[in-house]
Coordinates of C-alpha atoms and ligand atoms in Angstrom, one line a residue:
X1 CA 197.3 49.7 -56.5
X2 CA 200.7 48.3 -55.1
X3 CA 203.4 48.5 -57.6
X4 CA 204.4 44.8 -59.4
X5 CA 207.8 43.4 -58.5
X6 CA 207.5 40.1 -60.4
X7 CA 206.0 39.8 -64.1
X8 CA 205.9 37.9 -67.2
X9 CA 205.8 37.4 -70.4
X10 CA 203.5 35.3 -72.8
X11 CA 203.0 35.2 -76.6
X12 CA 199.8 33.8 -78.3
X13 CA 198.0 33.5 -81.3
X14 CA 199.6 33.4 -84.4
X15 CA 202.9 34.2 -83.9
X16 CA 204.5 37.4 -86.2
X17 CA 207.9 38.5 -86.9
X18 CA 208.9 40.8 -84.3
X19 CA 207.8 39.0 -81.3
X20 CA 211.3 38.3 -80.4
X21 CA 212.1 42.0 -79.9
X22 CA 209.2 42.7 -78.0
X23 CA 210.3 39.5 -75.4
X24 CA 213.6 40.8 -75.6
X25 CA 212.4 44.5 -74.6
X26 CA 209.9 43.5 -71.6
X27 CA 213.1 41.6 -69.6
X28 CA 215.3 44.0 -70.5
X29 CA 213.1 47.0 -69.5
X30 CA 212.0 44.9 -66.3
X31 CA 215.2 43.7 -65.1
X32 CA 216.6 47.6 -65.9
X33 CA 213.3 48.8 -63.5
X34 CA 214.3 46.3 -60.5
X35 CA 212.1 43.9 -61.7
X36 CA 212.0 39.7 -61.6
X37 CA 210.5 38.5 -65.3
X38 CA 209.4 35.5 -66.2
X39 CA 208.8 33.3 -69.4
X40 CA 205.7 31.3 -70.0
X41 CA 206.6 28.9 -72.5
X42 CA 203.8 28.2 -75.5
X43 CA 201.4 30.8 -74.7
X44 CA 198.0 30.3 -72.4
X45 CA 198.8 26.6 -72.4
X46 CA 202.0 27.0 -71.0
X47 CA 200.5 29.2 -68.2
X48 CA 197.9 26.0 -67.4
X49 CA 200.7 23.6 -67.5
X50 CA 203.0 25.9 -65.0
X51 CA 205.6 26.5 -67.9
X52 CA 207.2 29.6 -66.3
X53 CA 211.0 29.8 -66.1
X54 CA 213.2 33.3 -64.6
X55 CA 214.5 35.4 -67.4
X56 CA 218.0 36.9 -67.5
X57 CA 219.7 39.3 -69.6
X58 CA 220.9 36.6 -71.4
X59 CA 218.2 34.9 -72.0
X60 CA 216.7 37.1 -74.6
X61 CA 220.2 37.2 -76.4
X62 CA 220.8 37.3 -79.8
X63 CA 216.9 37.2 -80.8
X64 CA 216.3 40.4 -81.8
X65 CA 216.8 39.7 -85.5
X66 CA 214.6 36.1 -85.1
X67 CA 211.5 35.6 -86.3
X68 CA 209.0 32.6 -84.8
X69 CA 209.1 33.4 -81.0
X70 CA 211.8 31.9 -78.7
X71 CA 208.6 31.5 -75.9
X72 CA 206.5 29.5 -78.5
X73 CA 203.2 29.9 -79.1
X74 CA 199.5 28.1 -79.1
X75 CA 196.1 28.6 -79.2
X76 CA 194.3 27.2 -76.0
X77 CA 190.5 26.3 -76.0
X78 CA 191.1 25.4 -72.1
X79 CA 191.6 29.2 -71.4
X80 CA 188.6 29.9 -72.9
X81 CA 186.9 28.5 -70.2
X82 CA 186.0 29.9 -66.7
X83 CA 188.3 27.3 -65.0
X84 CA 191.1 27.8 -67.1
X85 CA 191.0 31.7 -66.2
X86 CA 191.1 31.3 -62.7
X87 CA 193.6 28.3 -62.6
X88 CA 195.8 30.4 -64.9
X89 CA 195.4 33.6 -62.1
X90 CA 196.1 30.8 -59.3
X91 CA 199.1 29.7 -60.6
X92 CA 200.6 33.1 -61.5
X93 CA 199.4 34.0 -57.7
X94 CA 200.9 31.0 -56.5
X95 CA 204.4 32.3 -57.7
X96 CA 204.1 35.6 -56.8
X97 CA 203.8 37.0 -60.6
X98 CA 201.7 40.1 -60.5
X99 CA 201.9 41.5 -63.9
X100 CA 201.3 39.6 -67.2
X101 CA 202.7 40.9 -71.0
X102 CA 200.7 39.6 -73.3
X103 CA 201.9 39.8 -77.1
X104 CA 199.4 38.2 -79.7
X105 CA 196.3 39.7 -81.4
X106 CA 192.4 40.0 -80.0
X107 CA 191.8 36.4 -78.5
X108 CA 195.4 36.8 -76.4
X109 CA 193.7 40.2 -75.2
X110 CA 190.5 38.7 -74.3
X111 CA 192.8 36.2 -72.1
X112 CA 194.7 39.0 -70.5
X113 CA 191.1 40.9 -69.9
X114 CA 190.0 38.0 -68.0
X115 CA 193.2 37.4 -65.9
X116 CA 192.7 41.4 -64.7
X117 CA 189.5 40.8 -63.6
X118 CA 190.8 37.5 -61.6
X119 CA 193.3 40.2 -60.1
X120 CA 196.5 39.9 -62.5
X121 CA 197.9 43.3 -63.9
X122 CA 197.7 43.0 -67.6
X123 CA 199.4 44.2 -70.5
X124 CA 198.7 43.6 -74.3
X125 CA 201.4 44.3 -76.8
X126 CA 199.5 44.0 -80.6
X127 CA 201.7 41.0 -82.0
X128 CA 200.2 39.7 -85.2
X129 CA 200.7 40.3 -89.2
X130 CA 197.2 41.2 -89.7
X131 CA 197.3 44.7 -88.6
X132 CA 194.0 44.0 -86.9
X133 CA 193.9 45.5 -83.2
X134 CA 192.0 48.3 -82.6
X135 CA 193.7 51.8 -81.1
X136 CA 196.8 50.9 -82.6
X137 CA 198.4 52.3 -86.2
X138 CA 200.9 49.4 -86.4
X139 CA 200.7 45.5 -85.0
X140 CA 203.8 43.8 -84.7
X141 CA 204.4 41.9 -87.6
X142 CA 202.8 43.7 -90.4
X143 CA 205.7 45.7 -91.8
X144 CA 207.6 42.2 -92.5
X145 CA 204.5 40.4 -93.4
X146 CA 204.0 43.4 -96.0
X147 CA 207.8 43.1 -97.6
X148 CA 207.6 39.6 -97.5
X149 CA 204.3 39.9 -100.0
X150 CA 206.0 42.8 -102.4
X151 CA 209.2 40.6 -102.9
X152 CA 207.2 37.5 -104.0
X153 CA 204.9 39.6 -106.3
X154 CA 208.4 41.7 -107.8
X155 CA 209.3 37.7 -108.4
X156 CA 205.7 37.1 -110.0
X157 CA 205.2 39.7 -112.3
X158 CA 209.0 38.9 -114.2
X159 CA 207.3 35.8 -114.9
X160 CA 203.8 36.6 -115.4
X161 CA 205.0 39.4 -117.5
X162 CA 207.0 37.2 -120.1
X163 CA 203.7 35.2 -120.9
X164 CA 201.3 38.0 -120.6
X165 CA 199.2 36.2 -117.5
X166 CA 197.5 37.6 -114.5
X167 CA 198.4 36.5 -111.3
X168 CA 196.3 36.0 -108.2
X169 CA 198.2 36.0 -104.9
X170 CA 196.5 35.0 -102.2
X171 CA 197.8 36.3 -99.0
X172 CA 196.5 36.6 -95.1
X173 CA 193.8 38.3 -93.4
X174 CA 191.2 36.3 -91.9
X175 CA 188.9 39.6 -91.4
X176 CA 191.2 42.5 -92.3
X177 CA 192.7 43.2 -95.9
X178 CA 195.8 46.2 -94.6
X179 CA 198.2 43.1 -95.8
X180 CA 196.6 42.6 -99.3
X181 CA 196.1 46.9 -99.3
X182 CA 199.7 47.5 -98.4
X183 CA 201.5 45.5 -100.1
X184 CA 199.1 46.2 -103.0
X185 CA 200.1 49.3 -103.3
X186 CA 203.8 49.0 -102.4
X187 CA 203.8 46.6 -105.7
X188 CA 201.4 48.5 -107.9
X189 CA 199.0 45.5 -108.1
X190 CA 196.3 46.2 -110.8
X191 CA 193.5 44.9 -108.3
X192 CA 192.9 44.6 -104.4
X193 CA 190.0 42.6 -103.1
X194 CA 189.4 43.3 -99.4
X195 CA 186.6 41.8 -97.2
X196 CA 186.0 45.3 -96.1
X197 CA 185.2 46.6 -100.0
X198 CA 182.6 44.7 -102.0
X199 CA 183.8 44.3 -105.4
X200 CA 181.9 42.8 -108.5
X201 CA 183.6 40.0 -110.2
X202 CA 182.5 41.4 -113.7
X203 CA 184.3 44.8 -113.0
X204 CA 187.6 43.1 -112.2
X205 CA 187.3 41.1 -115.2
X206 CA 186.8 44.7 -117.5
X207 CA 189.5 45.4 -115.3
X208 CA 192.1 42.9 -115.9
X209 CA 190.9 43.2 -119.9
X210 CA 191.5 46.9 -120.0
X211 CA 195.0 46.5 -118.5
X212 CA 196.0 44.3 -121.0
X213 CA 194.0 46.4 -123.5
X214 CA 196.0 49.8 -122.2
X215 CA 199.8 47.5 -123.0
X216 CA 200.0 46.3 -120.0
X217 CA 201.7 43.1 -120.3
X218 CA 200.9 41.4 -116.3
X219 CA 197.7 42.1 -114.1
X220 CA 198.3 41.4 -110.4
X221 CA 195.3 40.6 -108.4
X222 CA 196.1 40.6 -104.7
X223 CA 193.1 38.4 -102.9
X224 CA 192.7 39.0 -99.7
X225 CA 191.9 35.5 -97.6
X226 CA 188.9 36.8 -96.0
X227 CA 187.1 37.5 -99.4
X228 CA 187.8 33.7 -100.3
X229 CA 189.8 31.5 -101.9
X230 CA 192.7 32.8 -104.7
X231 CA 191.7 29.4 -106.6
X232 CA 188.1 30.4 -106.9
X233 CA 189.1 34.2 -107.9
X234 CA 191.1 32.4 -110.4
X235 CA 188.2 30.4 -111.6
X236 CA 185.5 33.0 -112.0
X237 CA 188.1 35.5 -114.1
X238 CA 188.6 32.2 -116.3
X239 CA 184.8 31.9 -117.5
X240 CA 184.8 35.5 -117.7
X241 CA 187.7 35.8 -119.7
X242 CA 190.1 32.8 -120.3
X243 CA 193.0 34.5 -122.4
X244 CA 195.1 35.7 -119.9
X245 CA 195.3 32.3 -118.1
X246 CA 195.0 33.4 -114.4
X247 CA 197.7 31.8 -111.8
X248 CA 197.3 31.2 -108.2
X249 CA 200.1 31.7 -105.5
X250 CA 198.4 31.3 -102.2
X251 CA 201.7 32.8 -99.9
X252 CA 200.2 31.2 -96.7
X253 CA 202.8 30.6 -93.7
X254 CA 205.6 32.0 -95.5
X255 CA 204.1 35.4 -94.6
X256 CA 204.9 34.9 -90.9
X257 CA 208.9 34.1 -91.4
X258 CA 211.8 35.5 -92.0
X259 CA 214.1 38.3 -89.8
X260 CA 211.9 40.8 -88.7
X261 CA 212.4 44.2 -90.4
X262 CA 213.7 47.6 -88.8
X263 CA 210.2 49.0 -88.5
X264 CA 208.8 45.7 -86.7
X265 CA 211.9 45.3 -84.1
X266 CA 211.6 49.2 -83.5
X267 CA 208.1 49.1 -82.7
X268 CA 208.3 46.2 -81.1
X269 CA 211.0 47.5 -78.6
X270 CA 209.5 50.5 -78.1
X271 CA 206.1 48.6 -77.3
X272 CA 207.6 45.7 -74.9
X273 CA 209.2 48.7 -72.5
X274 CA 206.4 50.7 -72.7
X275 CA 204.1 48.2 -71.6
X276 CA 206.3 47.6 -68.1
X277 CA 206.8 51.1 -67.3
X278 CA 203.0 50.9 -68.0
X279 CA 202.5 48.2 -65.3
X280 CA 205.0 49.6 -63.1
X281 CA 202.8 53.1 -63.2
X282 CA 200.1 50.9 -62.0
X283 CA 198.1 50.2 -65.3
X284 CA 196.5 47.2 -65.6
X285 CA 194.1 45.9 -68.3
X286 CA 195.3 47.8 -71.6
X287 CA 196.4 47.3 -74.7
X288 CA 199.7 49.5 -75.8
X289 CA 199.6 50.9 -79.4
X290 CA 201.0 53.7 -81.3
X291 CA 198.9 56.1 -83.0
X292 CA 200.2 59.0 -84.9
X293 CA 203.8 57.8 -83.4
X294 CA 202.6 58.2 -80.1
X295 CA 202.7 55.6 -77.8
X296 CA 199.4 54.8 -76.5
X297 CA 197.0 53.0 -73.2
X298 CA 193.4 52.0 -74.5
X299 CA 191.2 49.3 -72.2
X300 CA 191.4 46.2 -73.9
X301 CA 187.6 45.8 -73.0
X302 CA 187.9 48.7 -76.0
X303 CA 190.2 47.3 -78.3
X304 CA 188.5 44.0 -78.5
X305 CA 185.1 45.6 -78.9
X306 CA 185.9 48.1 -81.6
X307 CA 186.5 46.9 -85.4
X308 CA 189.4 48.9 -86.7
X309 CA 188.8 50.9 -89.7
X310 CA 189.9 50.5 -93.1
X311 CA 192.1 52.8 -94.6
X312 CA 189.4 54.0 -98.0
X313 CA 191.9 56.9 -98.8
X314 CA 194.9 54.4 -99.2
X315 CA 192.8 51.9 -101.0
X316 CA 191.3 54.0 -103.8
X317 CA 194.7 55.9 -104.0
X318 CA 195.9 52.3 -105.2
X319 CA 193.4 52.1 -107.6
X320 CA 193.8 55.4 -108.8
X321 CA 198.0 54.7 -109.7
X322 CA 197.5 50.9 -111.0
X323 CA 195.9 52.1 -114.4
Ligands
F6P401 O1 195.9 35.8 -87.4 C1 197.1 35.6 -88.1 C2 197.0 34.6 -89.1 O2 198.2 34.6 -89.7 C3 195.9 34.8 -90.2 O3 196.2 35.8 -91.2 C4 195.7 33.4 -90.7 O4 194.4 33.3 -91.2 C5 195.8 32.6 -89.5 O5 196.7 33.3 -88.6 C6 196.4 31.2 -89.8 O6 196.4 30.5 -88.6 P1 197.2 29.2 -88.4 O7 198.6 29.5 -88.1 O8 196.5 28.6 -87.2 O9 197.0 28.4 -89.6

């Protein structure tokens, strides 16, 4: 495998706090190895539309501390296709762009598996708040996500507490509940619905009743999106017990904002060079994680195929210290 000399950078997906310093870290780390890099501007559809622009040390200036991502971001049902895989190799081929970053969650890795096979050296860095790629402890993202949840449940339960309510906030996690576990347990919520636990809508009612019962004067119920709706939580509690007059924050977008904490732009860094000394070693097709604070290489055919556990020992430990 001959060496790359000219690579760049994409993010896709969802886009997560964080991104920024991984961008930052690939052109820095690449233009420090001898490298040219390159930005593709709004993910996959930028790499259709030939949206690629040289990267300086300057150009990834001042963003470490920026949430969003200064390259954009989309999600692109053209790349989905056959076609759009192989006019996405062409045109990086065309420029003589041998290596690709990728920095999103699974469906930017499947794009970054197919341009490998099409002859591309690939990278995938994990960027999304749903801590929900395989072989890695950490995505980028999640920390912030995860603060960003405990400060607008400290906020909730001053007011929830002052009229003895329960509150149901209902934060992100299409298939994976580490936000609503996390940040669960960083704010002591009483309850924790996960898609990956089933839960019976009778016990959190006891729940929420014994709580109040035990002097408790707030019950937080952190809802999960991939178990459903906060508003329909909220319903069901109020047949089963209308005196503690449920209320529904749904967090939604405000979950991917805001300055990227120390964790995220650490891991982020330390991700974005790995990945090109990765390529440069002549690795192609991987995703980089960190797993026991090690820096890691799995095949992304791996990490797309393999559902990442849930973290049972964290979970009932919450349970266990919301009495
Ligand atoms: O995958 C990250 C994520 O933030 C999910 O938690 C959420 O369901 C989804 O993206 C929202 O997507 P969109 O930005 O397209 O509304």
């Amino acid at each position: 495998m001959t060496a790359v000399k000219k690579i760049a950078v994409l993010t896709s997906g969802g886009d997560s706090q964080g991104m920024n310093a991984a961008v930052r870290a690939v052109v820095r780390s690449g233009l420090f190895h001898g490298l040219e890099v390159y930005g593709v501007q709004r993910g996959y559809q930028g790499l259709l539309n030939n949206d690629i622009f040289p990267m300086d040390l300057r150009s990834v200036g001042d963003i470490i501390q920026r949430g969003g991502t200064v390259l954009q971001s989309a999600r692109c049902k053209e790349f989905y296709t056959a076609e759009g895989q192989q006019k996405g190799a062409d045109i990086l081929r065309a420029r003589g762009i041998d290596g690709l970053v990728v920095i999103g969650g699974d469906g930017s890795y499947n794009g970054a598996n197919k341009l490998s096979k099409l002859g591309i050296n690939t990278m995938g860095l994990p960027g999304t708040i749903d801590n929900d790629v395989s072989f890695t402890d950490y995505t980028i993202g999640f920390d912030t996500a995860v603060s960003v949840v405990v400060d607008a449940v400290n906020k909730l339960r001053d007011t929830m507490s002052s009229h003895e309510r329960s509150s149901i906030v209902e934060v992100m996690g299409r298939h994976c509940g580490d936000i609503a576990l996390h940040a669960g347990l960083a704010s002591g919520a009483e309850t924790i619905l996960v898609p990956e636990v089933p839960f019976d809508m009778d016990e959190v009612a006891d729940r929420m009743k014994a709580n109040f019962a035990h002097g408790k004067r707030h019950s937080i119920i952190i809802v999960a999106e991939g178990v459903g709706k906060g508003e329909d939580v909220a319903k069901e509690l109020m047949e089963r017990c209308p005196t503690y007059e449920p209320r529904v924050t749904v967090l939604g977008h405000i979950q991917r904002g805001g300055t990227p904490t120390p964790f995220d732009r650490n891991l982020a860094s330390r991700l974005g060079d790995f990945a090109v000394r990765s390529l440069i070693a002549g690795e192609t097709d991987k995703g980089c994680g960190i797993i026991k604070g090690e820096l890691t290489l799995t095949d992304i055919d791996k990490v797309v195929n393999t559902k990442k556990d849930f973290d049972m020992v964290t979970y009932e430990l919450a349970q266990r210290l919301s009495q």
